XYZ file of C-alpha atoms in Angstrom:
726
model
C -0.014 -0.099 0.081
C 1.193 3.622 -0.208
C 2.082 5.395 2.717
C 1.323 9.333 2.532
C 4.277 10.264 4.712
C 6.339 13.252 4.644
C 9.814 13.780 3.109
C 11.313 14.713 6.021
C 10.452 11.589 7.554
C 12.075 9.252 5.270
C 15.843 8.977 7.163
C 13.706 7.715 10.145
C 12.072 5.208 7.951
C 15.422 3.909 6.883
C 16.182 3.130 10.434
C 14.021 -0.109 10.379
C 14.992 -1.406 7.187
C 13.867 -0.469 3.514
C 14.723 -0.069 0.403
C 14.547 3.302 -1.129
C 13.919 2.508 -5.116
C 13.859 6.018 -7.033
C 12.806 7.966 -4.088
C 10.218 5.084 -3.146
C 10.661 3.392 0.607
C 9.683 -0.014 0.296
C 9.592 -1.865 3.590
C 10.599 -5.305 3.763
C 8.283 -6.538 6.277
C 5.360 -4.786 5.632
C 5.337 -4.121 1.742
C 4.793 -0.550 2.052
C 6.299 2.217 -0.268
C 7.097 5.465 0.304
C 7.146 8.247 -2.648
C 8.596 11.372 -1.726
C 7.269 14.958 -2.082
C 9.757 15.765 -4.830
C 8.694 12.869 -7.182
C 9.891 9.489 -8.544
C 13.616 10.627 -9.651
C 14.487 11.883 -6.031
C 18.110 11.018 -5.505
C 19.584 9.737 -1.861
C 22.933 11.515 -1.822
C 26.241 10.681 -0.377
C 28.706 13.530 -1.113
C 28.979 13.927 -4.558
C 27.547 10.977 -5.336
C 23.851 10.421 -6.348
C 22.433 7.039 -5.724
C 19.196 5.431 -7.248
C 19.037 2.544 -5.152
C 19.619 2.353 -1.722
C 19.120 -1.056 0.472
C 19.190 -0.553 4.332
C 19.476 -3.210 6.576
C 17.590 -3.203 10.371
C 19.111 -0.587 12.703
C 22.104 -1.809 14.520
C 23.107 -0.288 17.929
C 26.733 -0.088 17.322
C 26.166 3.113 15.385
C 28.346 2.002 11.908
C 27.787 2.026 8.607
C 29.107 -0.375 5.696
C 28.357 -0.155 2.072
C 27.813 -3.611 0.540
C 26.589 -5.019 -2.566
C 22.791 -5.434 -2.727
C 20.358 -7.706 -4.888
C 18.470 -4.641 -7.014
C 20.841 -2.996 -9.635
C 22.644 -0.048 -9.081
C 21.815 -0.695 -5.510
C 23.708 -0.206 -2.461
C 23.412 -1.849 0.872
C 23.784 0.329 4.199
C 24.149 -1.461 7.428
C 23.733 0.423 10.485
C 23.148 3.465 11.385
C 22.715 6.006 8.243
C 23.995 9.433 10.003
C 26.753 7.782 11.721
C 29.389 7.264 9.456
C 30.331 9.229 6.335
C 31.772 7.754 3.454
C 35.428 7.387 3.048
C 35.218 8.662 -0.688
C 33.573 11.820 0.938
C 36.088 14.500 1.114
C 36.839 16.326 4.518
C 35.234 19.698 3.162
C 32.203 17.855 2.663
C 32.235 16.238 6.263
C 33.499 18.973 8.065
C 30.324 21.163 6.907
C 28.433 18.247 8.790
C 30.056 18.693 12.151
C 28.557 21.432 14.208
C 30.226 23.280 16.991
C 28.381 20.970 19.329
C 30.790 18.356 18.337
C 34.137 20.726 18.933
C 32.508 21.216 22.358
C 32.254 17.705 23.044
C 35.795 16.857 21.874
C 36.978 19.345 24.374
C 35.120 18.138 27.177
C 36.137 14.519 26.501
C 40.118 15.590 26.534
C 39.970 18.564 28.892
C 41.880 18.807 31.925
C 39.406 19.398 34.371
C 41.533 21.345 36.917
C 42.776 23.695 34.473
C 39.823 23.666 32.095
C 42.319 23.447 29.087
C 43.097 20.666 26.272
C 46.446 19.099 25.802
C 47.488 19.236 22.096
C 49.914 16.909 22.510
C 47.353 14.094 24.260
C 44.785 14.807 21.368
C 47.621 14.060 18.965
C 48.237 10.990 20.774
C 44.838 9.978 20.347
C 44.789 10.643 16.757
C 47.688 8.560 16.595
C 46.291 5.297 17.773
C 43.435 5.726 15.224
C 46.088 6.001 12.683
C 46.002 9.396 11.988
C 49.943 10.813 12.499
C 51.051 14.131 13.389
C 52.553 14.913 9.989
C 49.171 14.346 8.050
C 48.674 17.381 5.365
C 45.077 17.212 7.108
C 46.276 18.328 10.294
C 48.625 21.559 9.168
C 45.436 23.973 9.559
C 45.546 22.725 13.466
C 48.749 22.741 14.047
C 49.850 25.686 12.608
C 47.412 27.603 14.046
C 48.480 26.230 17.374
C 51.855 26.967 16.535
C 50.890 30.410 16.054
C 48.871 30.831 19.072
C 51.711 29.935 21.193
C 54.324 31.596 19.166
C 56.183 28.989 18.334
C 57.643 27.527 15.351
C 55.972 25.127 12.994
C 55.650 21.733 13.708
C 58.133 20.741 10.715
C 60.828 22.699 12.486
C 60.788 21.267 15.962
C 59.930 17.693 17.197
C 56.488 17.098 18.241
C 57.525 16.710 22.150
C 58.896 20.508 21.633
C 56.434 22.352 19.778
C 53.058 20.668 20.580
C 52.910 21.060 24.366
C 50.093 23.548 24.445
C 47.228 23.706 26.418
C 44.157 25.637 25.173
C 40.986 26.942 26.632
C 37.771 26.232 24.905
C 37.442 29.204 22.917
C 41.110 29.076 21.717
C 40.712 25.356 20.801
C 37.355 26.216 18.495
C 39.668 28.952 16.666
C 42.561 26.496 15.860
C 40.809 23.256 15.214
C 38.134 24.666 12.743
C 40.124 23.591 9.698
C 40.934 20.344 10.489
C 37.725 19.619 12.768
C 36.577 16.964 9.850
C 39.376 14.566 10.108
C 39.763 14.740 13.768
C 35.883 14.098 14.402
C 36.073 11.433 12.046
C 39.009 9.684 13.582
C 37.912 10.112 16.966
C 34.485 8.586 16.531
C 36.181 5.394 14.735
C 34.439 6.281 11.521
C 37.561 5.670 9.470
C 38.017 2.518 7.407
C 39.573 0.473 9.719
C 37.822 1.472 13.152
C 40.195 -1.085 15.398
C 43.135 0.382 14.274
C 45.434 -0.925 16.950
C 44.066 -4.797 16.611
C 44.888 -4.218 13.074
C 48.114 -3.178 13.680
C 49.047 -6.020 15.987
C 48.600 -8.346 13.580
C 50.235 -6.847 10.784
C 53.023 -6.733 13.074
C 53.130 -10.043 13.483
C 53.101 -11.172 10.026
C 55.994 -8.484 9.474
C 58.165 -10.339 12.046
C 57.365 -13.933 10.930
C 58.826 -12.848 7.230
C 61.892 -11.135 8.729
C 63.727 -14.092 9.288
C 63.174 -15.549 5.539
C 66.507 -15.553 3.984
C 65.566 -16.887 0.448
C 65.910 -15.219 -3.122
C 68.867 -13.124 -4.537
C 69.575 -9.396 -4.996
C 69.159 -8.503 -8.867
C 72.912 -7.998 -10.156
C 72.541 -7.145 -13.995
C 71.771 -3.097 -12.839
C 75.040 -2.651 -11.071
C 73.775 -0.243 -8.763
C 71.050 -2.738 -7.595
C 73.423 -5.010 -7.071
C 74.630 -2.850 -3.905
C 71.372 -3.092 -1.969
C 71.774 -4.811 1.189
C 69.514 -8.042 1.182
C 68.791 -7.596 5.178
C 66.518 -4.391 4.310
C 62.729 -5.204 5.067
C 60.026 -2.576 5.423
C 56.580 -2.240 5.074
C 54.160 0.718 5.002
C 50.163 0.650 5.144
C 47.963 3.486 4.065
C 44.335 3.578 4.164
C 42.088 5.544 1.834
C 40.970 7.054 4.789
C 44.713 8.408 5.682
C 45.661 5.936 8.523
C 49.064 5.175 8.083
C 51.692 2.615 9.924
C 55.194 1.674 8.968
C 57.575 -1.415 9.823
C 61.332 -1.539 9.191
C 63.412 0.467 7.075
C 60.729 2.399 5.980
C 62.413 5.471 5.390
C 65.201 3.897 3.392
C 64.906 5.011 -0.550
C 64.826 2.664 -3.257
C 64.138 3.156 -6.935
C 60.592 2.351 -8.610
C 61.926 0.447 -11.430
C 58.726 -1.295 -12.967
C 56.530 -0.225 -10.258
C 56.467 2.800 -12.179
C 54.350 1.069 -15.001
C 51.096 1.357 -13.321
C 51.351 5.191 -12.664
C 52.619 5.911 -16.296
C 49.682 3.749 -17.682
C 47.058 5.723 -15.257
C 48.463 9.053 -16.101
C 48.441 8.391 -20.149
C 44.742 7.045 -19.646
C 44.086 10.453 -17.676
C 45.421 12.612 -20.352
C 44.576 10.956 -23.601
C 41.617 8.248 -22.908
C 41.521 4.677 -22.923
C 40.398 4.445 -26.667
C 43.713 6.242 -27.882
C 46.225 4.540 -25.506
C 45.092 1.035 -26.310
C 45.474 1.711 -29.785
C 48.714 1.085 -29.382
C 48.988 -1.135 -26.547
C 47.025 -4.376 -25.418
C 45.311 -5.607 -22.243
C 46.319 -9.348 -22.128
C 48.622 -10.992 -20.313
C 51.583 -12.224 -22.419
C 52.300 -15.323 -20.817
C 55.818 -14.877 -21.731
C 58.970 -13.147 -19.887
C 58.453 -9.768 -18.975
C 61.482 -8.607 -21.367
C 60.626 -10.758 -24.227
C 60.845 -9.671 -27.738
C 57.476 -10.584 -29.267
C 54.196 -8.638 -30.025
C 50.328 -9.798 -29.698
C 48.574 -10.840 -32.904
C 47.669 -7.472 -33.596
C 51.687 -6.531 -33.709
C 50.850 -4.499 -30.610
C 52.677 -4.819 -26.798
C 50.376 -7.370 -24.779
C 49.994 -5.007 -22.053
C 51.487 -1.734 -20.168
C 52.933 -3.937 -17.494
C 55.991 -5.399 -19.246
C 58.718 -3.493 -20.934
C 57.445 -3.368 -24.545
C 54.244 -2.033 -23.319
C 55.739 0.366 -20.860
C 58.151 1.722 -23.164
C 55.225 2.503 -25.545
C 53.123 4.019 -23.295
C 55.833 6.594 -22.142
C 56.107 7.793 -25.911
C 52.512 8.655 -25.493
C 53.298 11.232 -22.494
C 53.643 14.836 -23.804
C 54.994 13.425 -27.372
C 54.612 16.760 -28.450
C 56.906 18.616 -25.813
C 60.574 18.053 -25.106
C 62.222 15.803 -22.960
C 62.997 17.722 -19.726
C 59.486 18.693 -19.966
C 58.028 15.425 -20.068
C 59.999 14.702 -17.457
C 58.784 17.247 -15.242
C 55.346 16.312 -16.198
C 55.605 12.912 -14.939
C 57.360 13.551 -11.896
C 54.746 16.210 -10.908
C 51.994 13.616 -11.459
C 53.947 10.994 -9.395
C 54.047 13.552 -6.463
C 50.454 13.821 -6.680
C 50.089 10.396 -6.349
C 52.353 10.730 -3.136
C 50.321 13.887 -1.911
C 53.899 15.488 -1.960
C 55.378 12.653 -0.170
C 59.013 12.190 -0.865
C 59.829 11.317 -4.259
C 63.484 11.754 -6.020
C 65.617 10.967 -8.625
C 68.345 8.773 -8.519
C 71.003 9.818 -11.464
C 73.425 7.064 -10.989
C 70.971 4.505 -11.368
C 69.337 5.873 -14.426
C 72.919 6.005 -15.949
C 73.727 2.433 -14.763
C 70.375 1.398 -16.486
C 71.322 3.297 -19.453
C 74.411 1.726 -20.099
C 73.042 -1.807 -19.351
C 69.531 -1.418 -21.449
C 70.743 -3.517 -24.649
C 67.211 -5.843 -24.342
C 65.238 -2.346 -23.923
C 66.995 -1.024 -27.273
C 66.318 -4.073 -28.905
C 62.747 -4.112 -27.811
C 62.256 -0.620 -29.169
C 63.676 -1.426 -32.493
C 61.719 -4.286 -32.901
C 58.581 -2.484 -32.270
C 59.994 0.519 -34.513
C 60.098 -2.500 -37.227
C 56.550 -3.025 -36.719
C 55.574 0.575 -36.438
C 54.086 0.534 -33.053
C 54.963 3.924 -31.898
C 53.436 7.133 -32.876
C 54.839 9.025 -36.043
C 57.789 11.093 -35.242
C 58.412 9.220 -32.337
C 62.421 9.646 -30.968
C 63.713 6.614 -30.102
C 66.285 7.646 -27.845
C 64.149 10.452 -26.095
C 61.525 7.782 -25.243
C 64.088 5.444 -23.858
C 65.716 7.926 -21.501
C 62.444 9.040 -20.319
C 61.599 5.367 -19.755
C 64.832 4.966 -17.895
C 64.508 8.286 -16.026
C 60.972 7.100 -14.443
C 62.297 3.613 -13.664
C 65.235 5.717 -11.478
C 62.723 7.658 -9.712
C 63.049 7.072 -6.210
C 60.821 7.083 -3.089
C 60.270 5.071 -0.057
C 57.705 2.428 1.369
C 56.127 5.381 3.520
C 55.206 7.176 0.535
C 54.885 3.765 -1.903
C 51.990 3.169 0.553
C 50.440 6.694 -0.039
C 50.439 6.214 -3.779
C 48.942 2.717 -3.546
C 46.072 4.051 -1.124
C 45.329 6.741 -4.031
C 44.616 3.934 -6.449
C 42.924 2.104 -3.864
C 40.662 5.497 -3.295
C 39.741 5.498 -6.804
C 42.415 8.219 -8.004
C 41.303 10.356 -4.777
C 44.560 11.649 -2.268
C 43.884 9.867 1.026
C 45.569 12.625 2.813
C 43.499 15.362 1.197
C 40.603 16.139 -0.831
C 42.728 16.536 -4.332
C 41.946 13.956 -6.981
C 44.876 12.869 -9.318
C 43.398 10.801 -12.100
C 39.681 9.576 -12.796
C 37.985 6.619 -11.513
C 38.405 4.795 -15.057
C 41.869 5.010 -15.361
C 42.221 3.671 -11.921
C 40.078 0.777 -12.686
C 41.900 -0.082 -15.812
C 45.154 0.268 -13.689
C 44.336 -1.802 -11.203
C 42.742 -4.740 -13.875
C 45.889 -4.893 -15.413
C 47.820 -5.058 -12.069
C 45.527 -7.847 -11.044
C 46.402 -9.938 -14.218
C 49.853 -8.936 -15.369
C 51.587 -6.808 -12.341
C 53.811 -9.858 -11.044
C 55.555 -10.843 -14.071
C 55.127 -14.580 -14.630
C 53.848 -14.958 -11.419
C 51.247 -13.121 -12.107
C 48.501 -15.719 -12.710
C 49.541 -17.702 -9.385
C 49.785 -14.435 -7.296
C 45.909 -13.490 -8.491
C 44.975 -17.138 -7.716
C 46.431 -17.323 -4.219
C 46.643 -13.403 -2.913
C 43.827 -12.179 -4.776
C 44.461 -8.579 -5.127
C 45.906 -6.127 -7.577
C 49.834 -5.690 -7.342
C 53.169 -4.653 -8.807
C 56.732 -5.635 -8.248
C 60.082 -4.059 -9.273
C 63.325 -5.590 -9.339
C 64.866 -3.337 -6.702
C 62.757 -5.429 -4.387
C 59.945 -3.027 -4.359
C 56.052 -4.239 -4.383
C 53.224 -2.436 -4.494
C 49.799 -3.931 -3.471
C 46.408 -2.472 -3.536
C 43.397 -3.505 -1.391
C 40.572 -1.889 -3.462
C 38.621 0.808 -1.302
C 40.342 -0.123 1.472
C 44.090 0.523 2.096
C 47.275 0.546 0.076
C 50.754 -1.345 1.061
C 54.141 -0.489 -0.198
C 57.016 -3.295 0.428
C 60.720 -3.162 0.065
C 63.079 -6.462 0.166
C 65.994 -6.538 -2.277
C 66.251 -10.549 -2.392
C 64.192 -11.817 -5.594
C 62.900 -15.218 -6.589
C 63.611 -16.702 -9.717
C 60.749 -14.815 -11.593
C 62.399 -11.367 -10.363
C 59.686 -10.865 -7.326
C 60.515 -9.960 -3.924
C 60.660 -13.261 -1.599
C 59.660 -11.545 1.797
C 56.929 -9.283 0.053
C 55.206 -12.323 -1.648
C 55.314 -14.330 1.549
C 53.793 -11.191 3.436
C 51.035 -11.190 1.016
C 50.055 -14.688 1.172
C 49.892 -14.301 5.203
C 47.915 -11.355 4.924
C 45.027 -12.747 2.956
C 45.258 -15.892 5.435
C 44.257 -13.644 8.186
C 42.161 -10.844 6.406
C 39.049 -11.323 4.242
C 41.268 -9.127 1.554
C 41.381 -11.628 -1.119
C 39.255 -10.235 -4.111
C 36.507 -13.272 -3.659
C 36.390 -13.575 -0.201
C 32.875 -13.440 0.618
C 31.992 -10.615 2.847
C 28.577 -12.650 3.798
C 29.996 -16.082 4.081
C 33.397 -15.575 4.973
C 35.877 -17.870 6.718
C 35.237 -17.780 10.471
C 39.340 -17.698 11.122
C 39.826 -14.519 8.901
C 39.425 -10.968 10.174
C 37.372 -8.279 8.683
C 39.296 -5.050 9.840
C 36.690 -2.915 8.414
C 34.513 -3.502 11.009
C 35.479 -4.300 15.100
C 35.573 -7.729 16.335
C 33.660 -6.237 19.647
C 31.078 -4.368 16.837
C 30.394 -7.633 15.134
C 29.284 -9.532 18.433
C 27.434 -6.636 19.366
C 25.520 -6.126 16.295
C 24.645 -9.701 16.420
C 23.273 -9.484 19.755
C 21.038 -6.445 18.967
C 20.017 -7.855 16.008
C 18.825 -10.977 18.019
C 17.315 -8.592 20.459
C 15.387 -6.673 17.959
C 13.941 -9.605 16.150
C 12.497 -10.541 19.707
C 11.102 -7.567 19.835
C 9.355 -7.628 16.617
C 8.492 -11.044 16.968
C 10.634 -12.284 13.905
C 10.867 -16.095 14.386
C 12.805 -16.518 11.136
C 15.561 -13.761 11.892
C 16.054 -15.351 15.371
C 16.376 -18.884 13.645
C 18.931 -16.968 11.210
C 21.069 -15.661 13.784
C 20.975 -19.237 15.874
C 22.217 -20.453 12.666
C 25.308 -17.640 12.640
C 26.185 -18.890 15.971
C 24.538 -16.582 18.062
C 23.699 -17.936 21.525
C 19.895 -17.018 22.683
C 21.636 -16.583 26.201
C 23.186 -13.562 25.265
C 22.376 -10.707 27.324
C 22.551 -6.778 26.632
C 24.039 -4.120 28.479
C 21.594 -4.163 31.417
C 21.787 -7.895 31.389
C 18.350 -8.424 29.857
C 18.048 -11.826 27.500
C 15.854 -11.889 24.703
C 13.088 -13.700 27.262
C 13.007 -10.380 28.710
C 12.512 -8.505 25.573
C 9.643 -10.720 24.372
C 8.090 -11.142 27.436
C 7.886 -6.946 27.810
C 6.649 -6.953 24.342
C 3.984 -9.680 24.656
C 5.267 -11.820 22.070
C 3.960 -15.267 22.973
C 5.024 -17.035 20.065
C 8.605 -16.042 20.073
C 8.523 -17.074 24.299
C 7.632 -20.398 23.114
C 10.511 -20.896 20.760
C 12.533 -19.453 22.741
C 11.584 -21.761 25.515
C 11.332 -24.918 23.750
C 15.338 -24.300 23.247
C 16.197 -23.135 26.629
C 17.959 -25.186 28.983
C 19.049 -22.861 31.577
C 16.561 -21.266 34.385
C 13.903 -19.323 32.359
C 13.641 -16.868 35.161
C 17.268 -15.155 34.805
C 17.525 -11.775 36.369
C 19.003 -8.324 34.977
C 20.915 -5.703 36.591
C 17.901 -4.734 38.524
C 16.950 -8.158 39.793
C 13.555 -8.400 37.288
C 13.177 -11.735 35.549
C 10.899 -12.274 32.114
C 8.110 -12.947 34.313
C 7.876 -9.710 36.218
C 8.281 -8.064 32.975
C 5.080 -9.759 31.754
C 3.092 -8.811 34.566
C 3.943 -5.370 35.091
C 2.746 -4.737 31.531
C -0.027 -6.746 31.660
C 0.972 -9.826 29.323
C -1.072 -12.781 31.021
C -0.667 -15.149 28.282
C 3.078 -14.774 28.369
C 2.868 -14.970 32.580
C 1.005 -18.320 32.065
C 3.902 -19.460 29.774
C 6.578 -18.331 31.895
C 5.078 -19.595 34.902
C 4.713 -23.190 33.045
C 8.226 -22.968 31.910
C 9.486 -22.429 35.478
C 7.568 -25.316 36.783
C 8.918 -27.667 34.146
C 12.117 -26.288 35.155
C 11.940 -27.427 38.793
C 10.381 -30.663 38.263
C 13.474 -31.659 35.625
C 15.561 -30.313 38.086
C 14.302 -32.606 40.910
C 14.172 -35.423 38.628
C 17.634 -34.879 37.632
C 18.630 -34.459 41.517
C 16.770 -37.925 42.218
C 18.552 -39.795 39.135
C 21.841 -38.210 40.439
C 21.349 -39.500 43.761
C 20.186 -42.931 42.700
C 23.478 -43.020 40.383
C 25.834 -42.288 43.188
C 24.295 -44.780 45.428
C 24.822 -47.610 42.926
C 28.188 -46.471 42.355
C 29.385 -46.515 45.957
C 27.963 -49.790 46.306
C 29.811 -51.086 43.208
C 32.836 -49.099 44.152
C 33.039 -51.124 47.633
C 32.502 -54.653 46.046
C 35.467 -53.719 43.437
C 37.649 -52.237 46.272
C 37.019 -55.950 48.092
C 37.645 -58.158 44.979
C 40.850 -55.846 44.345
C 42.050 -56.905 48.196
C 41.431 -60.688 47.592
C 43.430 -60.192 44.025
C 46.320 -58.791 46.056
C 46.254 -61.614 48.261
C 46.040 -64.149 45.795
C 42.969 -65.484 47.148
C 39.763 -65.192 44.779
C 36.664 -66.106 46.310
C 33.947 -67.458 43.760
C 31.538 -65.416 45.341
C 33.317 -62.012 45.933
C 34.720 -62.160 42.268
C 31.697 -61.675 40.607
C 31.330 -59.678 37.126
C 28.522 -57.184 38.251
C 28.396 -55.842 34.677
C 27.916 -59.087 32.909
C 25.205 -59.852 35.469
C 23.835 -56.636 34.746
C 24.026 -56.997 31.392
C 22.147 -60.992 31.545
C 19.849 -59.097 33.694
C 18.921 -56.453 31.382
C 18.011 -58.636 28.571
C 16.168 -61.365 30.660
C 12.804 -60.171 29.074
C 13.868 -61.403 25.653
C 14.884 -64.373 26.596
C 12.426 -67.791 26.701
C 11.874 -69.200 30.180
C 13.690 -72.179 29.180
C 16.961 -70.757 27.663
C 16.634 -68.644 30.815
C 17.143 -71.605 33.184
C 19.878 -73.045 31.455
C 22.198 -69.874 31.897
C 24.074 -69.980 34.776
C 23.455 -67.359 37.746
C 26.733 -66.136 38.004
C 30.088 -66.187 36.079
C 32.557 -67.262 38.876
C 36.442 -68.160 38.632
C 38.715 -69.851 41.602
C 42.204 -69.501 41.569
C 44.573 -71.780 43.542
C 44.966 -69.977 47.098
C 48.721 -70.711 46.897
C 49.132 -68.737 43.274
C 49.168 -64.948 42.846
C 47.158 -63.845 39.688
C 49.982 -62.140 38.077
C 51.926 -65.719 37.738
C 49.316 -66.654 35.073
C 51.521 -66.083 32.457
C 55.192 -66.186 32.635
C 55.851 -64.835 28.992
C 54.247 -61.951 29.394
C 54.775 -58.859 31.657
C 52.380 -58.454 34.620
C 50.424 -55.447 33.170
C 49.261 -57.214 29.897
C 47.795 -60.311 32.153
C 44.206 -59.504 31.870
C 41.149 -62.318 32.760
C 38.602 -62.284 29.900
C 35.077 -64.320 30.228
C 33.097 -64.757 27.308
C 29.803 -65.973 27.448
C 29.377 -70.151 27.519
C 33.300 -70.077 27.652
C 36.067 -70.722 30.067
C 37.883 -67.711 31.209
C 41.123 -66.771 28.763
C 43.686 -64.760 29.165
C 44.571 -61.800 26.716
């Protein structure tokens, strides 16, 4: 049916689980539809995105939002509170506009010193650091500079944080200083970042990093003299999420040349400048199945893809081809700095000269392609190769490489600011080729085992992209036989074993031993409990069955120690109570933190039928408890009598005398008596009343067999047979 609800109530309706389809709100449980007053084509917007179809699951009490796939076409699924979390793709400017002065006051009240009524900037930055936001984050520059100006100190970049960030701000001063950075500060402190439980994630990655440190396989590349001098013990990893959370391990500030890792960025820059159609008029998209530097072309007489040497050289020839070599290099270098969000990007001239002197294969590839007219007209082969060698000799470190990878993971937008480097289409095509062609001849195996876009270089660097989540920069010089860093590949494999980062890991039916860092472990548990409580409130037995199948216990309690029985009794849901009590094996009168039972709630709210059901369950539980206690008492008595007889038999055995009236196999007698009803009277009379065994008094039972050890001598009595020794 059609519900004439005002537009303003749309967001409230979303809290109870519905589907917005072209402005219509379709309730999952009731089948109701809602049309906004703005018409059928009303868009629900998130930042700058217009979303036509939005599937929203029932409200969770944890206050989180996770974007997932939905069954409808062009539909996003939103789990949790709609207004709780901004999407990672939102710019900080848009997020800041939604943060009111009330939020600033709350932050100040939470972190202020109550004695001095001031806020310690150092303590605030420590809290941000625990969330993954570092002091050198460009988004905090406005705040840091304002604090430095306020205290008449030098900028943070000129002094260590311990000296320059020691200010204590009052409320008004804090409001003035924080205004330019409130977006990222509020987002981090609310744990609305893509990895909310940052400390747990860092702990797991640290374990993986340390486990890979002892790997000593591989050999440093030696065909370029400068690379052969690298220290094989160097080992560094850096991670940057799409929200700018960063962490580094090992020699993260140690510089190295990009080598082949520059190829994805060169390709993305060319796509942004020229478009996919023109670029792929010169180079293909298929894996070659050949060595990365093999002299070969595809059936169209084009390089197979931009991730091998032939394809990368041709893509370089397309960059600003009407400009001088110096201008082309400056353009490419500036674009790489944009990817790095002004992180360290340098140039190693020694590696450039060394590489140019040993580039016979690349020269051969270029002449072979020129023979088949692969290059654009009037292309200078020497300038193209020089630019290619220069781009391979660009220098960076893992800390910066992780930011560059995170830019690709973020759809071309910088994770440390609102600037967009390349369009989403360019990123999509780049990641696709990295996935299928990025690891030389190991690309297929890496895609199978790790399932993530990646690109490696012969200097020992490796860039891994987890789309929409994070970028990872790795450096370890020793390479395997295929030219990939040994430690880096091992790290990637262990990473997807711990986290569900594999491209085809299901977020719905994920393996229980894998962690989804996009959600807190506590949050997952609390969401399950709250969803179970909500199902008990609404009387949705099918939902309760589903949560039980997912492993949620019906005995879970909320923050008030209330169970699902309390909720169902307070709401008067008799069917839910009966369903739960049929499976309830504990006391059906659990008390909450106030000492109230489900029966108390049913009586207070006047649900007589619920009270009757709970009273009967209580009586049944008492009767069952009494019966169990009686059986336990009887069993204990039998056990005690049996144990006394066994003690007498053992005593007789130790003395060497075993009387036939004492040594009676009670278990056989009990078995015989239990089956007596199935035996005819004639046969029953023929059965012996007891199975007895007499031994000579002068003999010890352990002397029955001289060829066996005493512990192996056991007397066994079979039906209608003499005792035998086994």
